[in-house]
Short mmCIF file of C-alpha atoms and ligand atoms in Angstrom, two decimals:
data_model
loop_
_atom_site.label_atom_id
_atom_site.label_comp_id
_atom_site.label_asym_id
_atom_site.label_seq_id
_atom_site.Cartn_x
_atom_site.Cartn_y
_atom_site.Cartn_z
CA MET A 1 -64.85 -46.76 -121.69
CA PRO A 2 -62.59 -47.22 -118.54
CA VAL A 3 -63.53 -44.99 -115.55
CA LYS A 4 -61.28 -41.97 -115.16
CA LEU A 5 -59.93 -41.57 -111.79
CA ASN A 6 -59.86 -37.96 -110.51
CA LYS A 7 -57.59 -35.96 -108.28
CA LEU A 8 -56.09 -37.72 -105.28
CA ALA A 9 -57.76 -35.28 -103.00
CA GLN A 10 -61.15 -36.68 -103.84
CA LEU A 11 -59.93 -40.25 -103.25
CA GLY A 12 -57.69 -39.74 -100.29
CA GLU A 13 -54.80 -42.13 -99.20
CA PHE A 14 -57.13 -45.06 -98.22
CA GLY A 15 -59.16 -44.88 -101.49
CA LEU A 16 -55.94 -44.81 -103.36
CA ILE A 17 -54.57 -47.85 -101.43
CA LYS A 18 -57.89 -49.71 -102.31
CA HIS A 19 -57.20 -48.98 -106.04
CA ILE A 20 -53.68 -50.14 -105.78
CA GLN A 21 -54.73 -53.30 -103.92
CA SER A 22 -57.10 -54.08 -106.62
CA GLN A 23 -54.19 -53.90 -109.20
CA CYS A 24 -51.85 -56.16 -107.27
CA LYS A 25 -53.97 -59.30 -106.72
CA ASN A 26 -51.74 -62.04 -107.92
CA LEU A 27 -49.95 -63.31 -104.90
CA SER A 28 -47.79 -66.38 -104.73
CA SER A 29 -48.72 -69.13 -102.28
CA ASP A 30 -46.01 -68.25 -99.82
CA VAL A 31 -47.72 -64.87 -99.14
CA LEU A 32 -50.07 -65.12 -96.21
CA VAL A 33 -50.90 -61.61 -95.95
CA GLY A 34 -50.46 -59.04 -98.66
CA ILE A 35 -51.80 -55.40 -98.88
CA GLY A 36 -54.35 -54.38 -96.32
CA ASP A 37 -52.92 -55.15 -92.96
CA ASP A 38 -50.17 -53.50 -90.75
CA ALA A 39 -47.44 -55.77 -92.25
CA ALA A 40 -47.22 -58.49 -94.92
CA VAL A 41 -46.67 -62.07 -93.97
CA ILE A 42 -44.58 -64.51 -95.91
CA VAL A 43 -43.58 -68.04 -95.28
CA PRO A 44 -39.81 -68.49 -94.69
CA GLN A 45 -37.80 -70.27 -97.33
CA LYS A 46 -35.10 -72.75 -97.09
CA ASN A 47 -32.85 -70.75 -99.42
CA LYS A 48 -30.97 -67.58 -98.52
CA THR A 49 -33.01 -64.27 -98.49
CA LEU A 50 -31.72 -61.33 -100.61
CA ILE A 51 -33.06 -57.80 -99.87
CA THR A 52 -32.40 -54.79 -102.05
CA SER A 53 -33.79 -51.33 -102.19
CA ASP A 54 -33.67 -48.64 -104.96
CA MET A 55 -35.16 -45.17 -105.14
CA MET A 56 -36.24 -43.18 -108.04
CA ILE A 57 -36.78 -39.33 -107.75
CA GLU A 58 -38.35 -37.10 -110.16
CA GLY A 59 -35.75 -34.62 -111.68
CA VAL A 60 -32.86 -36.94 -110.61
CA HIS A 61 -33.73 -40.41 -112.04
CA PHE A 62 -36.62 -39.52 -114.50
CA ASP A 63 -38.30 -36.71 -116.18
CA LEU A 64 -41.89 -36.80 -116.65
CA SER A 65 -41.87 -34.87 -119.71
CA PHE A 66 -40.53 -37.75 -121.71
CA THR A 67 -41.56 -40.81 -119.51
CA THR A 68 -45.08 -42.16 -119.20
CA PHE A 69 -46.26 -43.45 -115.67
CA HIS A 70 -46.50 -46.84 -117.18
CA GLN A 71 -42.89 -46.78 -118.53
CA LEU A 72 -41.72 -45.39 -115.08
CA GLY A 73 -43.27 -48.11 -113.12
CA TYR A 74 -41.83 -50.80 -115.35
CA LYS A 75 -38.24 -49.22 -115.07
CA PHE A 76 -38.73 -48.83 -111.37
CA ILE A 77 -39.33 -52.51 -110.73
CA ALA A 78 -36.71 -53.31 -113.36
CA VAL A 79 -33.87 -51.56 -111.50
CA ASN A 80 -34.77 -53.54 -108.27
CA ILE A 81 -34.88 -56.87 -110.19
CA SER A 82 -31.60 -56.16 -111.78
CA ASP A 83 -29.89 -56.08 -108.31
CA ILE A 84 -31.36 -59.37 -107.24
CA PHE A 85 -30.12 -60.95 -110.65
CA ALA A 86 -26.66 -59.40 -110.01
CA MET A 87 -26.40 -61.44 -106.83
CA GLY A 88 -27.57 -64.70 -108.58
CA GLY A 89 -30.98 -64.62 -107.06
CA THR A 90 -34.71 -64.86 -108.06
CA PRO A 91 -36.88 -61.76 -107.25
CA GLU A 92 -40.05 -62.68 -105.28
CA HIS A 93 -41.66 -59.88 -103.21
CA PHE A 94 -41.79 -56.22 -103.79
CA ILE A 95 -42.80 -53.34 -101.43
CA VAL A 96 -43.43 -49.84 -102.86
CA GLY A 97 -43.09 -46.57 -101.02
CA LEU A 98 -44.51 -43.49 -102.74
CA GLY A 99 -44.30 -39.79 -102.16
CA ILE A 100 -46.93 -38.22 -104.56
CA PRO A 101 -47.32 -34.47 -105.10
CA PRO A 102 -50.82 -33.16 -104.44
CA ASN A 103 -51.63 -32.16 -108.01
CA PHE A 104 -51.33 -35.88 -109.29
CA LYS A 105 -54.33 -37.74 -110.63
CA ALA A 106 -55.21 -41.18 -109.37
CA ASP A 107 -55.02 -42.33 -112.98
CA ASN A 108 -51.34 -41.45 -113.02
CA ILE A 109 -50.79 -43.95 -110.09
CA LYS A 110 -52.85 -46.47 -111.77
CA ASP A 111 -50.61 -46.20 -114.84
CA LEU A 112 -47.49 -46.42 -112.70
CA TYR A 113 -48.86 -49.67 -111.10
CA SER A 114 -49.76 -51.10 -114.46
CA GLY A 115 -46.00 -50.76 -115.42
CA ILE A 116 -44.85 -52.32 -112.10
CA MET A 117 -47.33 -55.18 -112.50
CA LYS A 118 -46.34 -55.81 -116.11
CA LEU A 119 -42.80 -56.84 -115.11
CA ALA A 120 -43.88 -58.22 -111.63
CA LYS A 121 -46.21 -60.70 -113.51
CA LYS A 122 -43.35 -61.63 -115.95
CA HIS A 123 -41.07 -62.62 -113.12
CA LYS A 124 -43.86 -63.86 -110.91
CA ILE A 125 -43.18 -61.25 -108.17
CA SER A 126 -45.90 -60.61 -105.59
CA LEU A 127 -46.48 -56.96 -104.51
CA ILE A 128 -47.03 -57.35 -100.90
CA GLY A 129 -47.21 -53.75 -99.46
CA GLY A 130 -45.76 -50.32 -99.29
CA ASP A 131 -46.38 -46.88 -97.88
CA THR A 132 -48.08 -43.76 -99.48
CA CYS A 133 -47.46 -40.15 -98.45
CA THR A 134 -47.85 -36.71 -100.05
CA SER A 135 -44.73 -34.90 -101.28
CA LYS A 136 -44.35 -31.25 -101.72
CA ASN A 137 -43.14 -30.96 -105.32
CA ASP A 138 -41.66 -34.13 -106.80
CA LEU A 139 -42.67 -37.80 -107.25
CA ILE A 140 -40.64 -40.08 -105.24
CA LEU A 141 -40.49 -43.89 -105.51
CA SER A 142 -38.73 -46.28 -103.11
CA GLY A 143 -38.84 -49.97 -103.84
CA THR A 144 -37.68 -52.81 -101.68
CA LEU A 145 -37.38 -56.19 -103.40
CA LEU A 146 -36.91 -59.60 -101.60
CA GLY A 147 -35.53 -62.60 -103.50
CA SER A 148 -33.88 -65.91 -102.69
CA ALA A 149 -30.92 -67.80 -103.92
CA LYS A 150 -29.32 -71.20 -103.19
CA GLN A 151 -25.95 -69.80 -103.91
CA VAL A 152 -25.27 -66.02 -103.88
CA VAL A 153 -22.54 -64.26 -106.06
CA THR A 154 -21.03 -61.21 -104.62
CA ARG A 155 -18.66 -58.52 -106.04
CA SER A 156 -15.76 -59.89 -104.07
CA GLY A 157 -14.63 -63.12 -105.72
CA ALA A 158 -12.87 -62.05 -108.77
CA LYS A 159 -9.23 -63.56 -109.21
CA ALA A 160 -6.34 -62.69 -111.43
CA GLY A 161 -6.67 -64.81 -114.53
CA ASP A 162 -10.45 -64.66 -114.59
CA SER A 163 -12.10 -63.26 -117.74
CA ILE A 164 -14.61 -60.40 -117.55
CA TYR A 165 -17.92 -60.90 -119.37
CA VAL A 166 -21.01 -58.77 -120.10
CA THR A 167 -24.50 -60.22 -120.99
CA ALA A 168 -25.60 -57.53 -123.45
CA PRO A 169 -24.43 -54.69 -125.58
CA LEU A 170 -23.73 -51.48 -123.71
CA GLY A 171 -24.57 -47.84 -124.19
CA ASP A 172 -27.99 -48.13 -125.77
CA SER A 173 -29.78 -46.78 -122.70
CA ALA A 174 -27.44 -43.65 -122.44
CA MET A 175 -27.83 -42.99 -126.10
CA GLY A 176 -31.54 -43.41 -125.92
CA PHE A 177 -31.60 -40.84 -122.91
CA SER A 178 -29.74 -38.37 -125.00
CA LEU A 179 -32.20 -38.78 -127.90
CA LEU A 180 -35.23 -38.49 -125.49
CA GLU A 181 -33.69 -35.32 -123.90
CA LYS A 182 -33.38 -33.73 -127.29
CA ARG A 183 -36.88 -34.71 -128.41
CA GLY A 184 -38.43 -33.68 -125.03
CA LYS A 185 -41.73 -35.51 -125.37
CA LYS A 186 -43.33 -38.72 -124.44
CA ILE A 187 -43.47 -41.81 -126.57
CA ASN A 188 -46.52 -44.00 -126.24
CA LYS A 189 -45.70 -46.53 -128.91
CA PHE A 190 -42.25 -47.71 -129.94
CA HIS A 191 -41.73 -48.65 -133.59
CA PRO A 192 -39.91 -51.95 -133.75
CA SER A 193 -38.12 -50.87 -137.14
CA SER A 194 -36.90 -47.44 -135.88
CA THR A 195 -33.34 -47.30 -134.65
CA ALA A 196 -33.98 -44.33 -132.37
CA SER A 197 -37.09 -45.95 -130.99
CA LYS A 198 -35.15 -49.17 -129.94
CA LEU A 199 -32.61 -47.09 -127.96
CA MET A 200 -35.34 -44.91 -126.33
CA LYS A 201 -37.11 -48.10 -125.32
CA THR A 202 -33.98 -49.60 -123.82
CA HIS A 203 -33.64 -46.50 -121.70
CA LEU A 204 -37.28 -46.24 -120.58
CA MET A 205 -38.17 -49.94 -120.14
CA PRO A 206 -34.95 -51.84 -119.43
CA GLU A 207 -35.36 -55.72 -119.55
CA PRO A 208 -33.21 -57.24 -116.89
CA ALA A 209 -32.37 -60.84 -117.44
CA PRO A 210 -30.79 -63.43 -115.04
CA LEU A 211 -27.62 -65.37 -115.83
CA GLN A 212 -28.70 -69.01 -116.01
CA ASN A 213 -25.81 -70.84 -114.80
CA THR A 214 -23.70 -69.07 -112.09
CA SER A 215 -21.76 -72.19 -110.75
CA LYS A 216 -18.45 -71.15 -112.25
CA VAL A 217 -18.98 -67.28 -111.74
CA THR A 218 -16.56 -65.75 -109.22
CA SER A 219 -18.07 -62.26 -108.97
CA MET A 220 -21.00 -60.38 -110.44
CA ILE A 221 -22.60 -56.78 -110.59
CA ASP A 222 -25.16 -55.13 -112.66
CA ILE A 223 -24.11 -52.24 -114.78
CA SER A 224 -26.18 -49.23 -113.54
CA ASP A 225 -23.62 -46.45 -113.18
CA GLY A 226 -21.50 -47.40 -116.24
CA LEU A 227 -19.10 -50.05 -117.23
CA LEU A 228 -15.91 -48.34 -115.92
CA ILE A 229 -17.46 -47.51 -112.42
CA ASP A 230 -19.01 -51.00 -112.06
CA VAL A 231 -15.84 -52.83 -113.14
CA SER A 232 -14.05 -50.65 -110.56
CA HIS A 233 -16.48 -51.77 -107.88
CA ILE A 234 -15.55 -55.44 -108.61
CA CYS A 235 -11.76 -54.52 -108.53
CA ASP A 236 -12.23 -52.72 -105.21
CA LYS A 237 -14.24 -55.35 -103.50
CA SER A 238 -12.11 -58.28 -104.93
CA ARG A 239 -8.76 -56.34 -104.44
CA VAL A 240 -7.65 -56.91 -107.98
CA GLY A 241 -7.05 -54.94 -111.32
CA ALA A 242 -8.73 -55.14 -114.73
CA VAL A 243 -7.99 -54.87 -118.39
CA ILE A 244 -10.82 -54.04 -120.73
CA TYR A 245 -10.26 -55.06 -124.42
CA LYS A 246 -11.33 -51.94 -126.36
CA GLU A 247 -12.69 -53.62 -129.47
CA SER A 248 -14.40 -56.35 -127.56
CA VAL A 249 -16.88 -54.13 -125.69
CA PRO A 250 -20.21 -55.12 -127.45
CA LEU A 251 -21.96 -52.11 -129.21
CA SER A 252 -25.40 -52.53 -131.02
CA ASN A 253 -25.65 -51.25 -134.59
CA GLU A 254 -28.34 -48.94 -133.36
CA LEU A 255 -25.90 -47.18 -130.93
CA LYS A 256 -23.19 -46.94 -133.67
CA VAL A 257 -25.55 -45.45 -136.15
CA MET A 258 -27.20 -42.98 -133.81
CA ALA A 259 -23.85 -41.92 -132.08
CA LYS A 260 -22.37 -41.22 -135.59
CA LYS A 261 -25.39 -38.93 -136.34
CA SER A 262 -25.07 -37.12 -133.15
CA GLY A 263 -21.20 -36.77 -133.36
CA MET A 264 -20.71 -38.88 -130.28
CA ASP A 265 -18.19 -41.68 -129.71
CA PRO A 266 -20.18 -44.88 -129.12
CA LEU A 267 -17.39 -46.48 -127.10
CA ASN A 268 -17.34 -43.78 -124.76
CA ILE A 269 -21.06 -43.98 -124.32
CA ALA A 270 -20.80 -47.68 -123.66
CA LEU A 271 -17.94 -47.28 -121.24
CA LYS A 272 -19.45 -44.42 -119.09
CA GLY A 273 -23.26 -44.18 -120.05
CA GLY A 274 -24.70 -46.44 -117.36
CA GLU A 275 -28.35 -47.67 -116.76
CA ASP A 276 -27.53 -50.69 -119.02
CA TYR A 277 -28.89 -53.16 -116.32
CA ALA A 278 -26.81 -55.83 -118.16
CA LEU A 279 -24.79 -58.18 -115.83
CA LEU A 280 -21.05 -58.01 -115.61
CA PHE A 281 -19.44 -61.06 -114.23
CA THR A 282 -16.00 -62.79 -113.94
CA GLY A 283 -15.09 -66.39 -114.35
CA PRO A 284 -12.61 -68.78 -115.97
CA PRO A 285 -11.54 -67.82 -119.48
CA ASN A 286 -12.93 -71.03 -121.02
CA MET A 287 -16.48 -70.67 -119.39
CA LYS A 288 -19.26 -71.80 -121.57
CA THR A 289 -21.46 -68.76 -121.91
CA SER A 290 -23.30 -66.63 -124.47
CA ALA A 291 -22.05 -63.58 -122.69
CA PHE A 292 -19.51 -61.21 -124.44
CA LYS A 293 -15.83 -61.54 -123.08
CA ILE A 294 -14.53 -57.94 -122.71
CA GLY A 295 -11.53 -58.27 -120.58
CA GLU A 296 -9.54 -60.00 -117.88
CA ILE A 297 -8.81 -59.68 -114.23
CA ILE A 298 -5.11 -58.80 -113.29
CA ASN A 299 -3.42 -58.32 -110.00
CA LYS A 300 -3.24 -54.45 -110.10
CA GLY A 301 -4.11 -51.54 -112.14
CA ARG A 302 -7.09 -50.58 -114.38
CA TYR A 303 -6.51 -50.33 -118.13
CA ILE A 304 -8.14 -50.32 -121.52
CA ILE A 305 -6.07 -51.97 -124.13
CA ASP A 306 -6.63 -51.79 -127.95
CA SER A 307 -5.81 -54.52 -130.50
CA ARG A 308 -2.44 -52.91 -131.17
CA GLY A 309 -1.45 -53.25 -127.60
CA ASN A 310 -1.80 -49.50 -126.72
CA LYS A 311 -2.63 -49.45 -123.06
CA THR A 312 -4.28 -46.45 -121.14
CA GLU A 313 -5.24 -46.36 -117.54
CA PHE A 314 -8.87 -45.77 -116.83
CA LYS A 315 -10.62 -44.01 -113.94
CA PRO A 316 -14.03 -45.03 -112.56
CA GLU A 317 -15.96 -42.36 -114.73
CA GLY A 318 -19.67 -42.58 -115.18
CA TYR A 319 -22.61 -41.54 -113.14
CA GLU A 320 -22.31 -40.79 -109.44
CA HIS A 321 -24.70 -38.96 -107.31
CA PHE A 322 -23.39 -35.58 -105.90
CA LYS A 323 -20.81 -35.46 -108.86
CA LYS A 324 -21.13 -34.11 -112.22
CA ILE A 325 -21.95 -36.38 -115.09
CA ASN A 326 -19.05 -36.86 -117.41
CA VAL A 327 -20.11 -38.76 -120.40
P1 ADP B 1 -50.30 -48.21 -91.68
O1 ADP B 1 -51.03 -47.01 -91.32
O2 ADP B 1 -50.64 -49.38 -90.62
O3 ADP B 1 -48.89 -48.07 -91.88
P2 ADP B 1 -51.19 -47.92 -94.33
O4 ADP B 1 -52.47 -47.29 -94.21
O5 ADP B 1 -49.88 -47.12 -94.58
O6 ADP B 1 -50.85 -48.81 -93.04
O7 ADP B 1 -51.09 -49.13 -95.50
C1 ADP B 1 -52.25 -50.06 -95.42
C2 ADP B 1 -51.85 -51.28 -96.32
O8 ADP B 1 -51.57 -50.73 -97.66
C3 ADP B 1 -50.53 -51.94 -95.95
O9 ADP B 1 -50.73 -53.29 -96.28
C4 ADP B 1 -49.52 -51.33 -96.84
O10 ADP B 1 -48.52 -52.28 -96.96
C5 ADP B 1 -50.23 -51.13 -97.99
N1 ADP B 1 -49.79 -49.99 -98.95
C6 ADP B 1 -49.78 -48.60 -98.66
N2 ADP B 1 -49.27 -47.94 -99.51
C7 ADP B 1 -48.97 -48.72 -100.57
C8 ADP B 1 -48.33 -48.63 -101.96
N3 ADP B 1 -47.91 -47.50 -102.36
N4 ADP B 1 -48.23 -49.69 -102.58
C9 ADP B 1 -48.55 -50.91 -102.17
N5 ADP B 1 -49.13 -51.26 -100.90
C10 ADP B 1 -49.34 -50.14 -100.05
MG1 MG B 2 -50.56 -49.87 -89.05
#
């Protein structure tokens, strides 16, 4: 039987770090010093270095009544990986800052790191350090991910005439969140044949994937706040407008089925739901790609157009901190 780790008070900060260190052993050869010294040491690369940081706060980004620590760790590194992919980069080195409430068990943190390391191993990311503090009430996670790219893709290169593409169906995560909220309890095993299970898994354990060939891509962003907000970010940065083709926004069958059951509009969820961690990019209309073409870049204005030609203006609605959610 695996040894149960008790209250953090018995283990202390340094005892906990020792446990973390033993879980994060797989280091790539460019890491000269990992966890255990005052700073990590990595050998510089010839490519460009990318650095991104993403926080997750209990009660804001996650609810421990329906997220296991393993799932939380997995998602925590996934959202950071997604930002590196959104720049056309490869993730390489991860640093984790933790604020842990005093009543947590060391086993909780062990499970958190098992989730982090699962995805870290898949993408060959080395966990090279972090910081550990007590927090008063809530669990706080702060991740910093370093990566590299020969050629970076920013939000600012979209031009009128480009097409807009997304790499995966949208809205599954938001629908999954809504189902989890209603259910209000944790899921330890997902049933591959269950429609609801698939949506909930997409929310709890997103799977960011890179775009293989970015040579023709003019701009890119990952969809974290919702399609309409993230298209708007591209428009703002590139100083252009956009048209979204209503019927071309990819929706999974699972989303359509469960939205109907819940009396919700699947398209609305896909446009505003967020946390998809799919990539949205622009490029020439004839680009060879397996991504879904959902619209085009124009000079000015932001519209959704249906197949009959009805055009409505859209606002950047979705999730924004300090504002109410309006899905
Ligand atoms: P210092 O007091 O010099 O800042 P710490 O005691 O905070 O050092 O950290 C000791 C080592 O453990 C460092 O290598 C640090 O990067 C690593 N570390 C601390 N907390 C974490 C964590 N939550 N995850 C991964 N590594 C950590
Ligand atoms: Mg020190």
